[in-house]
mmCIF file of C-alpha atoms and ligand atoms in Angstrom:
data_model
loop_
_atom_site.group_PDB
_atom_site.id
_atom_site.type_symbol
_atom_site.label_atom_id
_atom_site.label_comp_id
_atom_site.label_asym_id
_atom_site.label_seq_id
_atom_site.Cartn_x
_atom_site.Cartn_y
_atom_site.Cartn_z
ATOM 1 C CA MET K 140 22.745 128.597 177.228
ATOM 2 C CA ARG K 141 22.574 130.203 173.863
ATOM 3 C CA GLY K 142 24.266 127.232 171.891
ATOM 4 C CA LYS K 143 26.415 127.926 169.038
ATOM 5 C CA LEU K 144 25.738 128.284 165.348
ATOM 6 C CA VAL K 145 28.071 127.767 162.344
ATOM 7 C CA ALA K 146 26.471 129.071 159.058
ATOM 8 C CA GLY K 147 28.178 128.706 155.784
ATOM 9 C CA ASN K 148 27.624 131.481 153.202
ATOM 10 C CA TRP K 149 28.477 129.954 149.829
ATOM 11 C CA LYS K 150 28.016 133.220 147.922
ATOM 12 C CA SER K 151 27.889 132.866 144.295
ATOM 13 C CA ASN K 152 29.798 129.519 144.202
ATOM 14 C CA GLY K 153 28.888 125.900 143.251
ATOM 15 C CA ASP K 154 27.466 123.586 140.581
ATOM 16 C CA LEU K 155 25.327 120.446 141.011
ATOM 17 C CA VAL K 156 28.375 118.126 141.166
ATOM 18 C CA ALA K 157 30.510 120.179 143.822
ATOM 19 C CA ASN K 158 27.440 120.967 145.836
ATOM 20 C CA ARG K 159 26.458 117.265 146.127
ATOM 21 C CA ARG K 160 29.904 116.281 147.313
ATOM 22 C CA LEU K 161 30.182 119.020 149.759
ATOM 23 C CA LEU K 162 26.713 118.543 151.297
ATOM 24 C CA GLU K 163 27.138 114.914 151.625
ATOM 25 C CA GLN K 164 30.339 115.309 153.463
ATOM 26 C CA ILE K 165 28.837 117.935 155.688
ATOM 27 C CA LYS K 166 25.829 115.889 156.378
ATOM 28 C CA ALA K 167 27.816 112.869 157.247
ATOM 29 C CA SER K 168 30.246 114.733 159.696
ATOM 30 C CA VAL K 169 28.171 117.446 161.476
ATOM 31 C CA SER K 170 24.945 115.798 162.445
ATOM 32 C CA SER K 171 24.127 115.830 166.031
ATOM 33 C CA MET K 172 26.683 117.940 167.560
ATOM 34 C CA PRO K 173 25.887 118.848 171.139
ATOM 35 C CA GLY K 174 25.187 122.452 171.555
ATOM 36 C CA VAL K 175 25.965 123.486 167.919
ATOM 37 C CA GLU K 176 23.815 123.895 164.886
ATOM 38 C CA ALA K 177 25.170 123.907 161.298
ATOM 39 C CA ALA K 178 23.564 125.698 158.531
ATOM 40 C CA VAL K 179 24.339 126.351 154.939
ATOM 41 C CA CYS K 180 23.178 129.255 152.867
ATOM 42 C CA VAL K 181 23.322 128.212 149.229
ATOM 43 C CA PRO K 182 22.645 130.036 146.042
ATOM 44 C CA TYR K 183 18.802 130.191 145.302
ATOM 45 C CA PRO K 184 18.915 127.764 142.360
ATOM 46 C CA TYR K 185 20.446 125.043 144.440
ATOM 47 C CA LEU K 186 18.028 125.272 147.471
ATOM 48 C CA ALA K 187 16.006 122.299 146.036
ATOM 49 C CA GLN K 188 19.173 120.225 145.676
ATOM 50 C CA ALA K 189 20.417 121.117 149.202
ATOM 51 C CA GLN K 190 16.922 120.493 150.593
ATOM 52 C CA GLN K 191 16.751 116.901 149.086
ATOM 53 C CA ILE K 192 20.383 115.999 150.095
ATOM 54 C CA LEU K 193 20.121 117.353 153.731
ATOM 55 C CA GLY K 194 16.833 115.567 153.932
ATOM 56 C CA ASP K 195 15.899 115.375 157.664
ATOM 57 C CA SER K 196 19.475 115.822 158.861
ATOM 58 C CA SER K 197 20.203 118.333 161.537
ATOM 59 C CA VAL K 198 21.921 120.873 158.996
ATOM 60 C CA ALA K 199 19.813 123.767 158.549
ATOM 61 C CA LEU K 200 19.352 125.537 155.175
ATOM 62 C CA GLY K 201 19.237 129.286 154.444
ATOM 63 C CA GLY K 202 18.997 131.838 151.665
ATOM 64 C CA GLN K 203 21.725 134.441 151.190
ATOM 65 C CA ASP K 204 19.246 137.368 150.925
ATOM 66 C CA VAL K 205 15.581 137.854 150.536
ATOM 67 C CA SER K 206 13.239 140.258 148.846
ATOM 68 C CA GLN K 207 11.708 142.951 151.071
ATOM 69 C CA PHE K 208 8.565 142.520 149.003
ATOM 70 C CA GLY K 209 5.907 139.681 148.885
ATOM 71 C CA LEU K 210 4.633 137.931 145.684
ATOM 72 C CA GLY K 211 4.151 140.166 142.678
ATOM 73 C CA ALA K 212 5.737 142.118 139.962
ATOM 74 C CA TYR K 213 9.311 142.258 141.281
ATOM 75 C CA THR K 214 11.497 140.645 138.566
ATOM 76 C CA GLY K 215 14.408 138.689 139.824
ATOM 77 C CA ALA K 216 13.317 138.874 143.519
ATOM 78 C CA VAL K 217 12.962 135.793 145.765
ATOM 79 C CA THR K 218 10.483 136.060 148.617
ATOM 80 C CA SER K 219 10.646 134.763 152.016
ATOM 81 C CA THR K 220 7.676 132.552 151.512
ATOM 82 C CA MET K 221 9.566 131.036 148.570
ATOM 83 C CA LEU K 222 12.643 130.294 150.811
ATOM 84 C CA ALA K 223 10.392 128.889 153.535
ATOM 85 C CA ASP K 224 8.720 126.643 150.831
ATOM 86 C CA PHE K 225 12.165 125.205 150.111
ATOM 87 C CA GLY K 226 12.824 124.358 153.856
ATOM 88 C CA CYS K 227 14.914 127.322 154.730
ATOM 89 C CA LYS K 228 15.168 128.079 158.296
ATOM 90 C CA TYR K 229 17.493 131.231 157.820
ATOM 91 C CA ALA K 230 17.858 134.195 155.501
ATOM 92 C CA ILE K 231 20.854 136.382 155.633
ATOM 93 C CA VAL K 232 20.048 140.055 155.427
ATOM 94 C CA GLY K 233 22.413 143.106 155.101
ATOM 95 C CA HIS K 234 25.561 141.129 154.143
ATOM 96 C CA SER K 235 28.164 143.751 153.323
ATOM 97 C CA GLU K 236 28.353 142.637 149.680
ATOM 98 C CA ARG K 237 24.577 143.209 149.370
ATOM 99 C CA ARG K 238 25.061 146.787 151.055
ATOM 100 C CA SER K 239 28.128 147.695 148.961
ATOM 101 C CA ILE K 240 27.606 146.144 145.718
ATOM 102 C CA PHE K 241 23.852 146.048 145.279
ATOM 103 C CA GLY K 242 23.205 149.198 147.285
ATOM 104 C CA ASP K 243 21.029 147.749 150.140
ATOM 105 C CA LEU K 244 20.594 150.705 152.464
ATOM 106 C CA ASP K 245 19.752 150.240 156.159
ATOM 107 C CA GLU K 246 16.129 150.763 155.553
ATOM 108 C CA VAL K 247 16.007 148.140 152.934
ATOM 109 C CA VAL K 248 17.847 145.718 155.165
ATOM 110 C CA ALA K 249 15.459 146.385 157.851
ATOM 111 C CA ALA K 250 12.470 145.666 155.356
ATOM 112 C CA LYS K 251 14.203 142.373 154.427
ATOM 113 C CA PHE K 252 14.591 141.387 157.948
ATOM 114 C CA GLU K 253 10.778 142.143 158.630
ATOM 115 C CA ALA K 254 9.865 140.113 155.495
ATOM 116 C CA ALA K 255 11.936 137.209 156.551
ATOM 117 C CA ARG K 256 10.633 137.273 160.071
ATOM 118 C CA LYS K 257 7.008 137.607 158.961
ATOM 119 C CA ALA K 258 7.346 134.346 156.919
ATOM 120 C CA GLY K 259 8.710 132.605 160.064
ATOM 121 C CA LEU K 260 12.288 132.456 158.964
ATOM 122 C CA VAL K 261 15.209 133.388 161.236
ATOM 123 C CA PRO K 262 16.989 136.458 159.886
ATOM 124 C CA ILE K 263 20.674 136.428 160.120
ATOM 125 C CA LEU K 264 21.332 140.212 160.249
ATOM 126 C CA CYS K 265 24.881 141.250 159.211
ATOM 127 C CA LEU K 266 26.429 144.296 160.752
ATOM 128 C CA GLY K 267 30.030 145.648 160.093
ATOM 129 C CA GLU K 268 32.283 148.531 159.589
ATOM 130 C CA SER K 269 34.688 149.411 156.696
ATOM 131 C CA LEU K 270 38.396 149.724 157.153
ATOM 132 C CA GLN K 271 38.072 153.452 156.870
ATOM 133 C CA GLU K 272 35.491 153.485 159.483
ATOM 134 C CA ARG K 273 37.397 151.471 161.808
ATOM 135 C CA GLU K 274 40.454 153.495 161.393
ATOM 136 C CA THR K 275 38.317 156.807 161.999
ATOM 137 C CA GLU K 276 37.041 155.006 165.283
ATOM 138 C CA ILE K 277 33.322 155.067 164.191
ATOM 139 C CA THR K 278 32.823 151.367 164.391
ATOM 140 C CA GLU K 279 30.294 151.595 167.155
ATOM 141 C CA SER K 280 28.289 154.218 165.648
ATOM 142 C CA VAL K 281 28.166 152.325 162.188
ATOM 143 C CA VAL K 282 27.337 149.003 163.806
ATOM 144 C CA GLY K 283 24.832 150.773 166.059
ATOM 145 C CA ARG K 284 23.135 152.633 163.252
ATOM 146 C CA GLN K 285 22.783 149.425 161.212
ATOM 147 C CA LEU K 286 21.164 147.680 164.285
ATOM 148 C CA ASP K 287 18.962 150.754 165.083
ATOM 149 C CA ALA K 288 17.381 150.527 161.728
ATOM 150 C CA VAL K 289 16.160 147.078 162.398
ATOM 151 C CA ILE K 290 15.070 147.835 165.843
ATOM 152 C CA ALA K 291 13.150 150.881 164.655
ATOM 153 C CA ALA K 292 11.280 148.803 161.947
ATOM 154 C CA SER K 293 10.598 145.640 163.859
ATOM 155 C CA GLY K 294 11.131 146.305 167.446
ATOM 156 C CA VAL K 295 13.671 144.843 169.987
ATOM 157 C CA ALA K 296 11.525 141.830 170.605
ATOM 158 C CA SER K 297 12.099 140.713 166.867
ATOM 159 C CA LEU K 298 15.596 139.862 167.900
ATOM 160 C CA SER K 299 14.431 137.046 170.290
ATOM 161 C CA ARG K 300 13.938 135.043 166.805
ATOM 162 C CA ALA K 301 16.856 136.409 164.891
ATOM 163 C CA VAL K 302 20.755 136.035 164.757
ATOM 164 C CA VAL K 303 23.056 138.804 164.494
ATOM 165 C CA ALA K 304 26.372 138.432 162.508
ATOM 166 C CA TYR K 305 29.230 140.963 163.135
ATOM 167 C CA GLU K 306 31.249 140.997 160.045
ATOM 168 C CA PRO K 307 33.950 143.815 159.828
ATOM 169 C CA VAL K 308 34.001 144.397 156.045
ATOM 170 C CA TRP K 309 37.856 144.634 156.171
ATOM 171 C CA ALA K 310 37.934 140.960 157.318
ATOM 172 C CA ILE K 311 35.598 139.409 154.776
ATOM 173 C CA GLY K 312 37.408 137.329 152.174
ATOM 174 C CA THR K 313 40.737 139.163 152.772
ATOM 175 C CA GLY K 314 42.445 136.639 155.139
ATOM 176 C CA LYS K 315 42.600 139.398 157.872
ATOM 177 C CA THR K 316 40.671 138.136 160.900
ATOM 178 C CA ALA K 317 39.659 140.600 163.700
ATOM 179 C CA SER K 318 41.546 139.458 166.742
ATOM 180 C CA PRO K 319 39.410 137.640 169.257
ATOM 181 C CA ALA K 320 39.738 140.643 171.466
ATOM 182 C CA GLN K 321 38.647 143.159 168.747
ATOM 183 C CA ALA K 322 35.715 140.893 167.820
ATOM 184 C CA GLN K 323 34.670 140.411 171.423
ATOM 185 C CA ALA K 324 34.639 144.193 171.984
ATOM 186 C CA VAL K 325 32.165 144.839 169.123
ATOM 187 C CA HIS K 326 29.995 141.666 170.203
ATOM 188 C CA ALA K 327 29.780 143.124 173.726
ATOM 189 C CA PHE K 328 28.864 146.442 172.343
ATOM 190 C CA ILE K 329 25.989 144.916 170.401
ATOM 191 C CA ARG K 330 24.925 142.707 173.207
ATOM 192 C CA ASN K 331 24.846 145.679 175.701
ATOM 193 C CA LYS K 332 23.098 147.925 173.348
ATOM 194 C CA VAL K 333 20.255 145.306 173.047
ATOM 195 C CA ALA K 334 20.310 144.664 176.696
ATOM 196 C CA ARG K 335 19.557 148.431 177.498
ATOM 197 C CA LEU K 336 16.299 147.858 175.857
ATOM 198 C CA ASP K 337 15.514 144.244 176.637
ATOM 199 C CA ALA K 338 17.978 142.260 178.893
ATOM 200 C CA GLU K 339 16.293 138.984 178.311
ATOM 201 C CA VAL K 340 16.356 139.290 174.413
ATOM 202 C CA ALA K 341 20.091 140.336 174.691
ATOM 203 C CA SER K 342 21.226 137.343 176.825
ATOM 204 C CA GLY K 343 19.428 134.862 174.445
ATOM 205 C CA LEU K 344 20.615 136.661 171.121
ATOM 206 C CA LYS K 345 23.239 134.620 169.074
ATOM 207 C CA ILE K 346 25.894 136.879 167.718
ATOM 208 C CA LEU K 347 28.068 135.335 165.159
ATOM 209 C CA TYR K 348 31.511 136.561 164.098
ATOM 210 C CA GLY K 349 32.288 136.508 160.336
ATOM 211 C CA GLY K 350 35.460 137.524 158.573
ATOM 212 C CA SER K 351 38.115 135.012 157.423
ATOM 213 C CA VAL K 352 37.097 132.395 160.012
ATOM 214 C CA LYS K 353 39.124 129.046 159.498
ATOM 215 C CA ALA K 354 39.760 126.046 161.287
ATOM 216 C CA GLY K 355 42.989 127.639 162.682
ATOM 217 C CA ASN K 356 41.430 130.629 164.279
ATOM 218 C CA ALA K 357 37.905 129.450 165.171
ATOM 219 C CA VAL K 358 38.627 127.827 168.648
ATOM 220 C CA GLU K 359 39.981 131.079 169.896
ATOM 221 C CA LEU K 360 37.289 133.236 168.470
ATOM 222 C CA PHE K 361 34.497 130.939 169.672
ATOM 223 C CA GLY K 362 36.022 130.918 173.079
ATOM 224 C CA GLN K 363 34.981 134.530 173.536
ATOM 225 C CA PRO K 364 32.101 135.154 176.024
ATOM 226 C CA ASP K 365 29.947 137.023 173.388
ATOM 227 C CA ILE K 366 30.823 135.074 170.146
ATOM 228 C CA ASP K 367 28.187 132.476 169.601
ATOM 229 C CA GLY K 368 29.554 131.009 166.381
ATOM 230 C CA GLY K 369 30.426 132.117 162.954
ATOM 231 C CA LEU K 370 29.273 133.144 159.440
ATOM 232 C CA ILE K 371 31.673 131.399 157.263
ATOM 233 C CA GLY K 372 32.482 132.480 153.681
ATOM 234 C CA GLY K 373 35.322 130.990 151.876
ATOM 235 C CA ALA K 374 36.179 128.177 154.325
ATOM 236 C CA SER K 375 32.424 126.971 154.093
ATOM 237 C CA LEU K 376 33.332 125.700 150.535
ATOM 238 C CA VAL K 377 35.907 123.215 151.773
ATOM 239 C CA ALA K 378 34.279 120.389 153.497
ATOM 240 C CA ASP K 379 37.176 119.542 155.853
ATOM 241 C CA GLU K 380 37.628 123.178 156.744
ATOM 242 C CA PHE K 381 33.760 123.691 157.488
ATOM 243 C CA ILE K 382 33.699 120.622 159.486
ATOM 244 C CA ALA K 383 36.740 121.513 161.548
ATOM 245 C CA ILE K 384 35.138 124.962 162.296
ATOM 246 C CA CYS K 385 32.042 123.073 163.438
ATOM 247 C CA ARG K 386 34.123 121.058 165.712
ATOM 248 C CA ALA K 387 35.853 124.041 167.078
ATOM 249 C CA ALA K 388 32.244 125.279 167.929
ATOM 250 C CA VAL K 389 31.517 121.886 169.791
ATOM 251 C CA ALA K 390 34.795 122.379 171.752
ATOM 252 C CA ARG K 391 33.611 125.854 172.849
ATOM 253 C CA ALA K 392 29.810 124.978 173.225
HETATM 254 C C1 PEP J 291 31.066 136.109 154.506
HETATM 255 O O1 PEP J 291 30.932 136.350 153.303
HETATM 256 O O2 PEP J 291 30.173 136.248 155.257
HETATM 257 C C2 PEP J 291 32.384 135.914 155.133
HETATM 258 C C3 PEP J 291 32.522 135.973 156.371
HETATM 259 O O3 PEP J 291 33.360 135.491 154.252
HETATM 260 P P1 PEP J 291 34.973 134.889 154.574
HETATM 261 O O4 PEP J 291 34.723 133.921 155.676
HETATM 262 O O5 PEP J 291 35.426 134.343 153.260
HETATM 263 O O6 PEP J 291 35.632 136.138 155.050
#
């Protein structure tokens, strides 16, 4: 049993007052959900606040990105050891906003994945195609290429302590969700691709879906055989919505 994971990606949102309210509501409602783990990936400056509020609750903490480098002269970069120091379990790498806005190439994403892994963090590796790539029917080659870069750098065994998030770029923050069948098809493609290299790693690999997940569509998405939860952007900022998505995961766990 892989269990389900529901991870919130707050992106560049929040302030001390709003965060406290949101975190306290999440902590009160989503602790000890059978078969489901909840996590929040908060902006770096708020990691200490989130760590303190979540305390020893079952809600995990993550960073939204991580440096591919270690300690040193890398102005503005936050290392995986720093994330670990603030109680992070997860680090998102390769989010499409990092790839498209900040220019993170496949090789950089692979280096970030490796840096996170080496520090004992669980990387959440985001993969996904643009609308144009879907329309030209190259979704599998794009997602396959993004995954191959990580497997080439870290080996397939590295996926035994990692999470993959399939996030079609055209569904992120747009209100357009991939249909459960569309998402399932890509999730199955990812799992089969890994299975050709290592069947055991593939069967244990959590593959999340991300892209306009809401309480209203989560049950159906999470009911697909290869969808092991969600990476949630906008809806993770609304306590009731995030909590309802976690409950949808419980219903499908
Ligand atoms: C995301 O940013 O990872 C995401 C899935 O965003 P949204 O849920 O808002 O589409």
